[in-house]
């Protein structure tokens, strides 16, 4: 699944090429990506024709195209989530259709040059919808926490909340209401860097450990951004169809049986929330079990 760095790579690519373009055509080839939009396919198309893209923004793993956001009233937004296999590609008109093309947008710039923006999704867990007055922040995702790359991310507050609950640290890092954008890959990387076991309860962390794991999460995602994100297969690509290369720099994720880069102990994989967690059993030992006080009888 594309995580924060991958989505940010897509957002930045779109911002570079589609800002100030006008949507002059929309073709819905499959209705499933619009399942959360009450307008249906026809209403979705009608609501977008003639709209100008004024900015491309992101929160966590969602991104949106702000529409006509220069009037007295906030503009609408085309809100998108890539799901497991979604891609937003830019192609010249007439380029062969991708096998799993679901929605095609035709854009025109100020010189009337046209470009196609294509939503491609093999597994169709991703989606698109129009958010009314959502150009600044769509109401549908206002509950999502800020991510560590957001300038307004309040790390002190998040660290306190991590330490206030006896919930496993990795489960909390994946809680998008607490902190967004840290997916399975980057949680494993941050925990390895912080020497923390994924099941360590949050209330067993010191303040320093809570800040350290958040610092590492930010650092590893910044590094992933510099390398275009993480690609394990052809399902994640940027807007030009190119893969990212951060998978070559991973210390923990996907390295089961390989030697830990710190101590040489074979890395392990464990089931976690219908996913896998990768960790070093020597460097990332689980917290000791709490002692239960004896009850006098």
GROMACS .gro file of C-alpha atoms in nm:
model
  297
    1UNK     CA    1   0.000   0.000   0.000
    2UNK     CA    2   0.135   0.347  -0.082
    3UNK     CA    3   0.231   0.523   0.241
    4UNK     CA    4   0.301   0.888   0.318
    5UNK     CA    5   0.626   0.927   0.117
    6UNK     CA    6   0.474   0.759  -0.187
    7UNK     CA    7   0.160   0.973  -0.169
    8UNK     CA    8   0.371   1.287  -0.124
    9UNK     CA    9   0.574   1.195  -0.433
   10UNK     CA   10   0.248   1.168  -0.629
   11UNK     CA   11   0.115   1.495  -0.483
   12UNK     CA   12   0.432   1.685  -0.569
   13UNK     CA   13   0.433   1.546  -0.923
   14UNK     CA   14   0.073   1.649  -0.977
   15UNK     CA   15   0.133   1.993  -0.830
   16UNK     CA   16   0.414   2.050  -1.075
   17UNK     CA   17   0.210   1.958  -1.382
   18UNK     CA   18  -0.160   2.026  -1.319
   19UNK     CA   19  -0.174   2.341  -1.104
   20UNK     CA   20  -0.379   2.609  -1.288
   21UNK     CA   21  -0.501   2.358  -1.546
   22UNK     CA   22  -0.873   2.337  -1.622
   23UNK     CA   23  -1.065   2.010  -1.629
   24UNK     CA   24  -1.228   1.993  -1.973
   25UNK     CA   25  -1.327   1.628  -1.979
   26UNK     CA   26  -1.397   1.338  -1.739
   27UNK     CA   27  -1.459   0.978  -1.842
   28UNK     CA   28  -1.562   0.721  -1.580
   29UNK     CA   29  -1.464   0.378  -1.707
   30UNK     CA   30  -1.560   0.195  -1.385
   31UNK     CA   31  -1.795   0.332  -1.114
   32UNK     CA   32  -1.635   0.161  -0.812
   33UNK     CA   33  -1.374   0.432  -0.741
   34UNK     CA   34  -1.666   0.677  -0.698
   35UNK     CA   35  -1.858   0.458  -0.452
   36UNK     CA   36  -1.831   0.717  -0.171
   37UNK     CA   37  -1.954   1.006  -0.386
   38UNK     CA   38  -2.335   1.037  -0.364
   39UNK     CA   39  -2.351   1.209  -0.704
   40UNK     CA   40  -2.282   0.892  -0.898
   41UNK     CA   41  -2.081   0.889  -1.218
   42UNK     CA   42  -2.291   1.144  -1.410
   43UNK     CA   43  -2.304   1.389  -1.121
   44UNK     CA   44  -1.933   1.346  -1.056
   45UNK     CA   45  -1.852   1.432  -1.418
   46UNK     CA   46  -2.089   1.730  -1.429
   47UNK     CA   47  -1.945   1.875  -1.107
   48UNK     CA   48  -1.589   1.876  -1.242
   49UNK     CA   49  -1.616   2.002  -1.601
   50UNK     CA   50  -1.480   2.355  -1.630
   51UNK     CA   51  -1.318   2.360  -1.284
   52UNK     CA   52  -0.967   2.500  -1.242
   53UNK     CA   53  -0.712   2.317  -1.028
   54UNK     CA   54  -0.566   2.580  -0.799
   55UNK     CA   55  -0.346   2.357  -0.578
   56UNK     CA   56  -0.268   1.995  -0.487
   57UNK     CA   57  -0.262   1.926  -0.112
   58UNK     CA   58  -0.221   1.628   0.120
   59UNK     CA   59  -0.295   1.506   0.471
   60UNK     CA   60  -0.157   1.167   0.566
   61UNK     CA   61  -0.227   0.923   0.281
   62UNK     CA   62  -0.503   1.137   0.125
   63UNK     CA   63  -0.441   1.405  -0.135
   64UNK     CA   64  -0.678   1.644  -0.304
   65UNK     CA   65  -0.697   1.885  -0.593
   66UNK     CA   66  -0.829   2.220  -0.476
   67UNK     CA   67  -1.080   2.355  -0.727
   68UNK     CA   68  -1.139   2.726  -0.796
   69UNK     CA   69  -0.995   2.810  -0.456
   70UNK     CA   70  -0.948   3.182  -0.512
   71UNK     CA   71  -1.299   3.316  -0.454
   72UNK     CA   72  -1.452   3.460  -0.138
   73UNK     CA   73  -1.596   3.118  -0.056
   74UNK     CA   74  -1.366   2.814  -0.022
   75UNK     CA   75  -1.361   2.603  -0.334
   76UNK     CA   76  -1.445   2.236  -0.363
   77UNK     CA   77  -1.189   1.956  -0.378
   78UNK     CA   78  -1.133   1.636  -0.572
   79UNK     CA   79  -1.031   1.406  -0.287
   80UNK     CA   80  -0.831   1.091  -0.361
   81UNK     CA   81  -0.696   0.786  -0.180
   82UNK     CA   82  -0.476   0.534  -0.361
   83UNK     CA   83  -0.580   0.235  -0.149
   84UNK     CA   84  -0.370  -0.076  -0.208
   85UNK     CA   85  -0.280  -0.032  -0.573
   86UNK     CA   86  -0.403   0.306  -0.695
   87UNK     CA   87  -0.196   0.523  -0.927
   88UNK     CA   88  -0.250   0.874  -1.058
   89UNK     CA   89  -0.063   0.898  -1.387
   90UNK     CA   90  -0.007   1.181  -1.633
   91UNK     CA   91  -0.014   1.089  -2.001
   92UNK     CA   92  -0.029   1.272  -2.333
   93UNK     CA   93  -0.363   1.241  -2.514
   94UNK     CA   94  -0.373   0.932  -2.731
   95UNK     CA   95  -0.131   0.728  -2.519
   96UNK     CA   96  -0.248   0.364  -2.489
   97UNK     CA   97  -0.488   0.305  -2.200
   98UNK     CA   98  -0.353   0.126  -1.897
   99UNK     CA   99  -0.510  -0.214  -1.830
  100UNK     CA  100  -0.673  -0.102  -1.506
  101UNK     CA  101  -0.764   0.254  -1.604
  102UNK     CA  102  -1.076   0.357  -1.406
  103UNK     CA  103  -1.120   0.734  -1.451
  104UNK     CA  104  -0.970   0.966  -1.714
  105UNK     CA  105  -0.947   1.344  -1.668
  106UNK     CA  106  -0.857   1.564  -1.962
  107UNK     CA  107  -0.687   1.888  -1.861
  108UNK     CA  108  -0.601   2.204  -2.054
  109UNK     CA  109  -0.344   2.464  -1.950
  110UNK     CA  110  -0.350   2.838  -2.024
  111UNK     CA  111  -0.203   2.775  -2.371
  112UNK     CA  112  -0.476   2.516  -2.439
  113UNK     CA  113  -0.225   2.232  -2.437
  114UNK     CA  114  -0.397   1.915  -2.318
  115UNK     CA  115  -0.285   1.646  -2.077
  116UNK     CA  116  -0.459   1.339  -1.937
  117UNK     CA  117  -0.463   1.260  -1.566
  118UNK     CA  118  -0.551   0.893  -1.522
  119UNK     CA  119  -0.666   0.711  -1.209
  120UNK     CA  120  -0.550   0.352  -1.244
  121UNK     CA  121  -0.632   0.092  -0.978
  122UNK     CA  122  -0.593  -0.283  -1.015
  123UNK     CA  123  -0.754  -0.390  -0.687
  124UNK     CA  124  -0.996  -0.096  -0.665
  125UNK     CA  125  -0.961  -0.026  -0.294
  126UNK     CA  126  -0.876   0.336  -0.378
  127UNK     CA  127  -1.133   0.604  -0.441
  128UNK     CA  128  -1.225   0.951  -0.561
  129UNK     CA  129  -1.492   1.191  -0.446
  130UNK     CA  130  -1.580   1.560  -0.457
  131UNK     CA  131  -1.568   1.737  -0.121
  132UNK     CA  132  -1.784   2.049  -0.113
  133UNK     CA  133  -1.592   2.351   0.019
  134UNK     CA  134  -1.300   2.116   0.088
  135UNK     CA  135  -1.023   2.302  -0.093
  136UNK     CA  136  -0.849   2.395   0.233
  137UNK     CA  137  -0.917   2.066   0.414
  138UNK     CA  138  -1.195   1.826   0.315
  139UNK     CA  139  -1.436   1.769   0.603
  140UNK     CA  140  -1.428   1.396   0.527
  141UNK     CA  141  -1.068   1.372   0.652
  142UNK     CA  142  -1.061   1.651   0.911
  143UNK     CA  143  -1.045   1.391   1.190
  144UNK     CA  144  -0.715   1.251   1.062
  145UNK     CA  145  -0.411   1.350   1.264
  146UNK     CA  146  -0.129   1.553   1.120
  147UNK     CA  147   0.176   1.362   0.999
  148UNK     CA  148   0.540   1.404   1.108
  149UNK     CA  149   0.623   1.595   0.788
  150UNK     CA  150   0.351   1.854   0.851
  151UNK     CA  151   0.497   2.188   0.974
  152UNK     CA  152   0.214   2.205   1.230
  153UNK     CA  153   0.273   1.853   1.366
  154UNK     CA  154   0.270   1.876   1.749
  155UNK     CA  155   0.524   1.612   1.847
  156UNK     CA  156   0.508   1.690   2.219
  157UNK     CA  157   0.135   1.623   2.222
  158UNK     CA  158   0.163   1.303   2.019
  159UNK     CA  159   0.447   1.175   2.240
  160UNK     CA  160   0.234   1.236   2.550
  161UNK     CA  161  -0.059   1.049   2.396
  162UNK     CA  162   0.164   0.758   2.299
  163UNK     CA  163   0.275   0.726   2.661
  164UNK     CA  164  -0.073   0.764   2.807
  165UNK     CA  165  -0.206   0.428   2.685
  166UNK     CA  166  -0.101   0.068   2.736
  167UNK     CA  167  -0.153  -0.001   2.366
  168UNK     CA  168   0.131  -0.152   2.162
  169UNK     CA  169   0.354   0.120   2.017
  170UNK     CA  170   0.323  -0.003   1.659
  171UNK     CA  171  -0.057  -0.014   1.681
  172UNK     CA  172  -0.048   0.348   1.795
  173UNK     CA  173   0.188   0.452   1.515
  174UNK     CA  174  -0.061   0.306   1.267
  175UNK     CA  175  -0.355   0.490   1.427
  176UNK     CA  176  -0.430   0.759   1.166
  177UNK     CA  177  -0.637   0.958   1.416
  178UNK     CA  178  -0.330   0.996   1.637
  179UNK     CA  179  -0.059   1.045   1.376
  180UNK     CA  180  -0.118   1.001   1.005
  181UNK     CA  181   0.097   0.868   0.727
  182UNK     CA  182   0.314   0.619   0.917
  183UNK     CA  183   0.229   0.290   0.754
  184UNK     CA  184   0.357  -0.060   0.815
  185UNK     CA  185   0.689  -0.022   0.634
  186UNK     CA  186   0.798   0.301   0.800
  187UNK     CA  187   0.673   0.196   1.144
  188UNK     CA  188   0.900  -0.110   1.130
  189UNK     CA  189   1.191   0.105   1.017
  190UNK     CA  190   1.139   0.365   1.291
  191UNK     CA  191   1.105   0.098   1.561
  192UNK     CA  192   1.424  -0.076   1.446
  193UNK     CA  193   1.613   0.252   1.455
  194UNK     CA  194   1.476   0.323   1.804
  195UNK     CA  195   1.559  -0.030   1.934
  196UNK     CA  196   1.193  -0.082   2.029
  197UNK     CA  197   0.985  -0.399   2.000
  198UNK     CA  198   0.661  -0.346   1.810
  199UNK     CA  199   0.450  -0.480   2.100
  200UNK     CA  200   0.600  -0.258   2.370
  201UNK     CA  201   0.308  -0.084   2.545
  202UNK     CA  202   0.302   0.291   2.505
  203UNK     CA  203   0.288   0.346   2.880
  204UNK     CA  204   0.618   0.154   2.911
  205UNK     CA  205   0.802   0.415   2.703
  206UNK     CA  206   1.012   0.693   2.845
  207UNK     CA  207   0.953   1.043   2.711
  208UNK     CA  208   1.285   1.014   2.531
  209UNK     CA  209   1.185   0.688   2.361
  210UNK     CA  210   0.851   0.832   2.248
  211UNK     CA  211   1.025   1.131   2.090
  212UNK     CA  212   1.300   0.914   1.944
  213UNK     CA  213   1.062   0.685   1.755
  214UNK     CA  214   0.875   0.986   1.613
  215UNK     CA  215   1.205   1.148   1.516
  216UNK     CA  216   1.307   0.830   1.336
  217UNK     CA  217   0.969   0.803   1.162
  218UNK     CA  218   1.015   1.155   1.026
  219UNK     CA  219   1.376   1.095   0.923
  220UNK     CA  220   1.308   0.766   0.745
  221UNK     CA  221   1.016   0.917   0.551
  222UNK     CA  222   1.226   1.218   0.450
  223UNK     CA  223   1.492   0.977   0.321
  224UNK     CA  224   1.228   0.773   0.138
  225UNK     CA  225   1.097   1.091  -0.026
  226UNK     CA  226   1.445   1.170  -0.153
  227UNK     CA  227   1.454   0.830  -0.324
  228UNK     CA  228   1.106   0.852  -0.474
  229UNK     CA  229   0.934   0.627  -0.220
  230UNK     CA  230   0.936   0.251  -0.178
  231UNK     CA  231   0.845   0.016  -0.463
  232UNK     CA  232   0.824  -0.360  -0.420
  233UNK     CA  233   0.630  -0.414  -0.745
  234UNK     CA  234   0.476  -0.219  -1.031
  235UNK     CA  235   0.170  -0.116  -0.828
  236UNK     CA  236   0.335   0.194  -0.681
  237UNK     CA  237   0.478   0.441  -0.931
  238UNK     CA  238   0.494   0.819  -0.948
  239UNK     CA  239   0.294   1.030  -1.194
  240UNK     CA  240   0.542   0.947  -1.471
  241UNK     CA  241   0.517   0.572  -1.409
  242UNK     CA  242   0.859   0.549  -1.240
  243UNK     CA  243   0.931   0.333  -0.935
  244UNK     CA  244   1.090   0.449  -0.610
  245UNK     CA  245   1.414   0.301  -0.479
  246UNK     CA  246   1.393   0.325  -0.101
  247UNK     CA  247   1.333  -0.052  -0.072
  248UNK     CA  248   1.708  -0.085  -0.124
  249UNK     CA  249   1.769   0.113   0.197
  250UNK     CA  250   1.534  -0.071   0.433
  251UNK     CA  251   1.686  -0.198   0.759
  252UNK     CA  252   1.395  -0.407   0.887
  253UNK     CA  253   1.091  -0.441   0.663
  254UNK     CA  254   1.098  -0.746   0.436
  255UNK     CA  255   1.432  -0.872   0.573
  256UNK     CA  256   1.320  -1.191   0.749
  257UNK     CA  257   1.617  -1.428   0.795
  258UNK     CA  258   1.874  -1.170   0.690
  259UNK     CA  259   2.133  -1.055   0.947
  260UNK     CA  260   2.049  -0.747   1.151
  261UNK     CA  261   2.267  -0.462   1.029
  262UNK     CA  262   2.355  -0.377   1.391
  263UNK     CA  263   2.423  -0.710   1.560
  264UNK     CA  264   2.407  -0.980   1.293
  265UNK     CA  265   2.115  -1.168   1.450
  266UNK     CA  266   1.872  -1.306   1.189
  267UNK     CA  267   1.574  -1.076   1.150
  268UNK     CA  268   1.232  -1.218   1.231
  269UNK     CA  269   0.881  -1.169   1.101
  270UNK     CA  270   0.568  -1.184   1.317
  271UNK     CA  271   0.199  -1.152   1.234
  272UNK     CA  272   0.052  -0.818   1.341
  273UNK     CA  273  -0.292  -0.672   1.261
  274UNK     CA  274  -0.330  -0.878   0.942
  275UNK     CA  275   0.013  -0.756   0.840
  276UNK     CA  276   0.371  -0.855   0.916
  277UNK     CA  277   0.616  -0.696   1.155
  278UNK     CA  278   0.989  -0.733   1.093
  279UNK     CA  279   1.228  -0.689   1.386
  280UNK     CA  280   1.556  -0.798   1.541
  281UNK     CA  281   1.500  -1.029   1.840
  282UNK     CA  282   1.829  -0.915   1.995
  283UNK     CA  283   1.812  -0.538   1.941
  284UNK     CA  284   1.435  -0.506   1.986
  285UNK     CA  285   1.351  -0.715   2.286
  286UNK     CA  286   0.993  -0.706   2.418
  287UNK     CA  287   0.921  -0.528   2.743
  288UNK     CA  288   0.927  -0.742   3.053
  289UNK     CA  289   0.588  -0.851   3.171
  290UNK     CA  290   0.443  -0.649   3.456
  291UNK     CA  291   0.438  -0.821   3.789
  292UNK     CA  292   0.092  -0.886   3.930
  293UNK     CA  293   0.077  -0.810   4.298
  294UNK     CA  294  -0.030  -1.101   4.518
  295UNK     CA  295  -0.370  -1.064   4.686
  296UNK     CA  296  -0.383  -1.148   5.058
  297UNK     CA  297  -0.654  -1.392   5.148
   0.00000   0.00000   0.00000
